[in-house]
CSV table of C-alpha atoms and ligand atoms in Angstrom, one decimal:
chain,number,residue,atom,x,y,z
A,27,MET,CA,162.2,50.2,50.6
A,28,LYS,CA,160.2,52.7,52.8
A,29,LEU,CA,162.1,56.2,53.2
A,30,LEU,CA,164.5,56.1,56.2
A,31,LYS,CA,165.2,59.0,58.3
A,32,PHE,CA,168.2,59.0,60.7
A,33,ARG,CA,169.0,60.9,63.8
A,34,GLN,CA,171.4,60.5,66.8
A,35,ALA,CA,170.0,58.8,69.7
A,36,THR,CA,169.1,60.8,73.1
A,37,PHE,CA,168.4,59.9,76.5
A,38,ALA,CA,164.5,60.2,75.5
A,39,ASP,CA,165.2,57.0,73.3
A,40,VAL,CA,166.6,54.9,76.0
A,41,VAL,CA,163.2,52.7,76.5
A,42,SER,CA,162.4,52.4,73.0
A,43,LEU,CA,165.7,51.6,71.9
A,44,SER,CA,166.3,49.0,74.5
A,45,GLU,CA,163.0,47.4,73.7
A,46,LEU,CA,163.7,47.2,69.8
A,47,ILE,CA,167.4,45.8,70.7
A,48,ARG,CA,166.2,43.0,73.1
A,49,ARG,CA,163.2,42.1,70.8
A,50,THR,CA,165.4,41.7,67.9
A,51,ILE,CA,168.0,39.6,69.9
A,52,ARG,CA,165.1,37.3,71.1
A,53,VAL,CA,163.4,37.0,67.7
A,54,SER,CA,166.7,37.1,65.4
A,55,ASN,CA,169.5,35.7,67.4
A,56,SER,CA,167.9,32.8,69.4
A,57,LYS,CA,168.2,30.4,66.1
A,58,ASP,CA,172.1,30.8,66.6
A,59,TYR,CA,172.6,31.3,70.3
A,60,ASP,CA,171.3,29.2,73.4
A,61,GLN,CA,168.7,30.7,76.0
A,62,LYS,CA,171.6,31.3,78.4
A,63,SER,CA,173.5,33.7,75.7
A,64,ILE,CA,170.4,35.3,74.9
A,65,ASP,CA,169.7,36.2,78.3
A,66,LEU,CA,173.3,37.6,78.7
A,67,LEU,CA,173.0,39.5,75.6
A,68,CYS,CA,169.7,40.9,76.5
A,69,ALA,CA,170.9,42.0,79.9
A,70,ILE,CA,173.6,44.2,78.0
A,71,PHE,CA,170.9,46.2,76.6
A,72,GLU,CA,168.7,46.8,79.6
A,73,PRO,CA,167.8,50.6,79.7
A,74,GLU,CA,170.7,51.5,82.2
A,75,PRO,CA,173.5,50.2,80.2
A,76,VAL,CA,172.0,51.7,76.9
A,77,THR,CA,171.9,54.8,78.8
A,78,GLU,CA,175.7,54.7,79.3
A,79,ARG,CA,176.1,53.7,75.8
A,80,ILE,CA,174.4,56.9,74.5
A,81,GLU,CA,176.8,58.9,76.8
A,82,LYS,CA,180.0,57.4,75.5
A,83,GLU,CA,179.5,56.5,71.8
A,84,LEU,CA,177.7,57.5,68.8
A,85,ILE,CA,174.4,55.9,68.1
A,86,LEU,CA,172.2,56.4,65.3
A,87,LEU,CA,168.4,55.5,64.9
A,88,SER,CA,166.4,54.8,61.8
A,89,PHE,CA,162.8,55.6,61.5
A,90,ALA,CA,160.2,54.3,58.8
A,91,GLY,CA,157.8,57.3,59.4
A,92,THR,CA,157.6,57.7,63.0
A,93,ARG,CA,158.7,54.2,63.7
A,94,LEU,CA,162.0,53.1,65.1
A,95,VAL,CA,163.1,50.5,62.8
A,96,GLY,CA,166.9,50.1,63.4
A,97,THR,CA,170.1,51.3,65.2
A,98,VAL,CA,173.9,51.1,64.8
A,99,GLY,CA,176.7,52.6,67.0
A,100,LEU,CA,180.3,53.6,66.4
A,101,LYS,CA,183.0,53.4,69.3
A,102,GLY,CA,186.4,54.2,68.1
A,103,ASP,CA,186.8,52.2,65.0
A,104,TYR,CA,184.3,49.6,66.0
A,105,LEU,CA,181.0,49.3,64.5
A,106,ARG,CA,178.6,48.2,67.3
A,107,SER,CA,175.1,47.2,68.2
A,108,LEU,CA,173.6,46.8,64.6
A,109,PHE,CA,169.9,45.7,65.1
A,110,VAL,CA,166.9,45.9,62.6
A,111,GLU,CA,163.4,45.3,63.7
A,112,PRO,CA,162.7,41.6,62.6
A,113,VAL,CA,159.6,42.5,60.6
A,114,TYR,CA,161.7,45.2,58.7
A,115,GLN,CA,164.8,42.8,58.1
A,116,GLY,CA,165.5,42.0,54.4
A,117,GLN,CA,164.7,45.2,52.9
A,118,GLY,CA,167.8,46.8,52.8
A,119,PHE,CA,167.8,48.7,56.2
A,120,GLY,CA,170.8,46.8,57.5
A,121,ARG,CA,172.9,48.1,54.6
A,122,VAL,CA,171.7,51.5,54.9
A,123,LEU,CA,172.7,51.9,58.5
A,124,THR,CA,176.1,50.3,57.9
A,125,THR,CA,176.8,52.6,55.1
A,126,ARG,CA,175.8,55.5,57.4
A,127,ILE,CA,178.0,54.4,60.3
A,128,GLU,CA,181.0,53.9,57.8
A,129,GLU,CA,180.5,57.3,56.5
A,130,GLU,CA,181.0,58.5,60.0
A,131,ALA,CA,184.1,56.4,60.5
A,132,ARG,CA,185.6,58.0,57.2
A,133,LYS,CA,184.9,61.5,58.5
A,134,ASN,CA,187.1,60.5,61.6
A,135,ALA,CA,189.7,59.4,59.1
A,136,MET,CA,189.7,56.0,60.0
A,137,PRO,CA,191.6,53.4,57.8
A,138,GLU,CA,189.2,50.6,58.5
A,139,ILE,CA,186.5,49.6,60.6
A,140,MET,CA,185.8,46.6,62.6
A,141,VAL,CA,183.1,44.6,64.1
A,142,HIS,CA,182.4,41.7,66.6
A,143,SER,CA,179.5,40.2,64.4
A,144,SER,CA,177.1,37.8,65.7
A,145,LEU,CA,176.8,34.2,64.1
A,146,THR,CA,173.6,35.6,62.8
A,147,ALA,CA,175.0,38.5,61.2
A,148,GLN,CA,178.4,37.0,59.7
A,149,GLU,CA,176.9,36.6,56.2
A,150,PHE,CA,175.5,40.0,56.2
A,151,TYR,CA,178.7,41.6,56.7
A,152,SER,CA,180.6,39.4,54.2
A,153,ALA,CA,178.0,40.8,51.6
A,154,LEU,CA,179.0,44.3,52.6
A,155,GLY,CA,182.6,43.8,52.2
A,156,TYR,CA,183.7,42.7,55.6
A,157,ASN,CA,186.5,40.2,56.0
A,158,PHE,CA,186.8,37.4,58.6
A,159,VAL,CA,189.4,37.9,61.2
A,160,GLU,CA,188.9,35.4,63.9
A,161,LEU,CA,186.4,33.7,65.9
A,162,GLN,CA,186.2,35.0,69.6
A,163,SER,CA,184.4,33.6,72.5
A,164,TYR,CA,182.6,35.5,75.1
A,165,PRO,CA,180.6,34.9,78.2
A,166,GLU,CA,177.7,35.7,75.7
A,167,GLY,CA,178.9,33.0,73.3
A,168,PRO,CA,180.8,33.0,69.9
A,169,PHE,CA,181.3,36.1,67.9
A,170,VAL,CA,183.3,36.8,64.5
A,171,LEU,CA,185.7,39.7,64.5
A,172,MET,CA,185.4,41.2,61.1
A,173,ARG,CA,187.1,44.0,59.3
A,174,LYS,CA,186.5,46.3,56.2
A,175,PRO,CA,189.1,48.7,54.8
A,176,LEU,CA,187.7,52.3,54.4
A,177,GLN,CA,189.2,54.1,51.2
B,8,LIG,C1,172.0,41.5,60.4
B,8,LIG,C2,170.8,42.7,60.2
B,8,LIG,C3,171.2,44.0,60.8
B,8,LIG,C4,170.7,42.7,58.8
B,8,LIG,O1,169.7,43.7,58.4
B,8,LIG,P1,168.7,43.7,57.4
B,8,LIG,O2,168.0,44.8,57.1
B,8,LIG,O3,167.9,42.2,57.4
B,8,LIG,O4,169.9,43.5,56.0
B,8,LIG,P2,169.8,44.0,54.6
B,8,LIG,O5,168.2,43.6,54.1
B,8,LIG,O6,170.2,45.6,54.5
B,8,LIG,O7,170.8,43.0,53.6
B,8,LIG,C5,172.0,43.6,53.1
B,8,LIG,C6,172.4,42.5,52.1
B,8,LIG,O8,172.9,41.5,53.2
B,8,LIG,C7,172.6,40.1,52.7
B,8,LIG,N1,172.1,39.5,53.9
B,8,LIG,C8,171.2,40.0,55.0
B,8,LIG,N2,171.3,38.9,55.9
B,8,LIG,C9,171.8,37.8,55.2
B,8,LIG,C10,172.0,36.4,55.8
B,8,LIG,N3,171.7,36.0,56.8
B,8,LIG,N4,172.8,35.6,54.9
B,8,LIG,C11,173.2,36.0,53.7
B,8,LIG,N5,173.0,37.3,53.4
B,8,LIG,C12,172.3,38.2,54.1
B,8,LIG,C13,171.1,40.5,52.0
B,8,LIG,O9,170.8,39.6,50.8
B,8,LIG,C14,171.5,41.8,51.3
B,8,LIG,O10,172.0,41.5,50.2
B,8,LIG,P3,171.7,42.6,48.9
B,8,LIG,O11,171.7,44.0,49.1
B,8,LIG,O12,173.0,42.1,47.8
B,8,LIG,O13,170.3,41.9,48.3
B,8,LIG,C15,169.5,42.1,60.9
B,8,LIG,O14,169.3,40.9,60.3
B,8,LIG,C16,169.6,41.9,62.4
B,8,LIG,O15,169.2,42.7,62.9
B,8,LIG,N6,169.9,40.8,62.9
B,8,LIG,C17,169.9,40.3,64.3
B,8,LIG,C18,170.7,41.4,65.1
B,8,LIG,C19,172.3,41.0,64.7
B,8,LIG,O16,172.8,39.9,64.8
B,8,LIG,N7,172.8,42.1,64.6
B,8,LIG,C20,174.3,42.1,64.4
B,8,LIG,C21,175.1,42.4,65.6
B,8,LIG,S1,176.8,42.4,65.4
């Protein structure tokens, strides 16, 4: 695996972060969601709502060299918005990002961490110790609520 560097997202990252997420949704999630869902999901990650997220939650970015390759967020006890650039998937980057954000949740003394997993990522989260809670329906499509105890 290439050496990853991490830092917190700032307002200067809004455009590149929004592009990474929307590109990943279109490439990686379209096998599990219809076009209407993909368009709604992409709208959630336009630059303006991404700016609001940076104001309100912890968002980490990972870089391979100078290239932005992934992101993950933490809001309360929810892991949010985990995305790995499609050409960098399957190399352990998603696992490293998830571990980093779980560490942040532990620092905040959270007994567990939750995620609204995409259908695409459900097996990924299972591999990392997350348990199925329930299937949930949103205007953007079905998501899977999952939970992992943090010892
Ligand atoms: C889900 C996602 C973040 C995973 O990132 P990744 O870098 O490809 O995952 P990793 O390479 O770190 O995989 C970690 C483990 O999960 C397993 N895994 C990953 N995707 C999997 C899948 N679809 N099915 C089964 N196992 C999977 C890997 O085999 C690996 O196991 P190992 O360490 O024992 O070999 C990435 O695929 C992605 O961005 N998907 C699209 C966006 C998305 O749906 N994000 C989730 C929003 S809630």
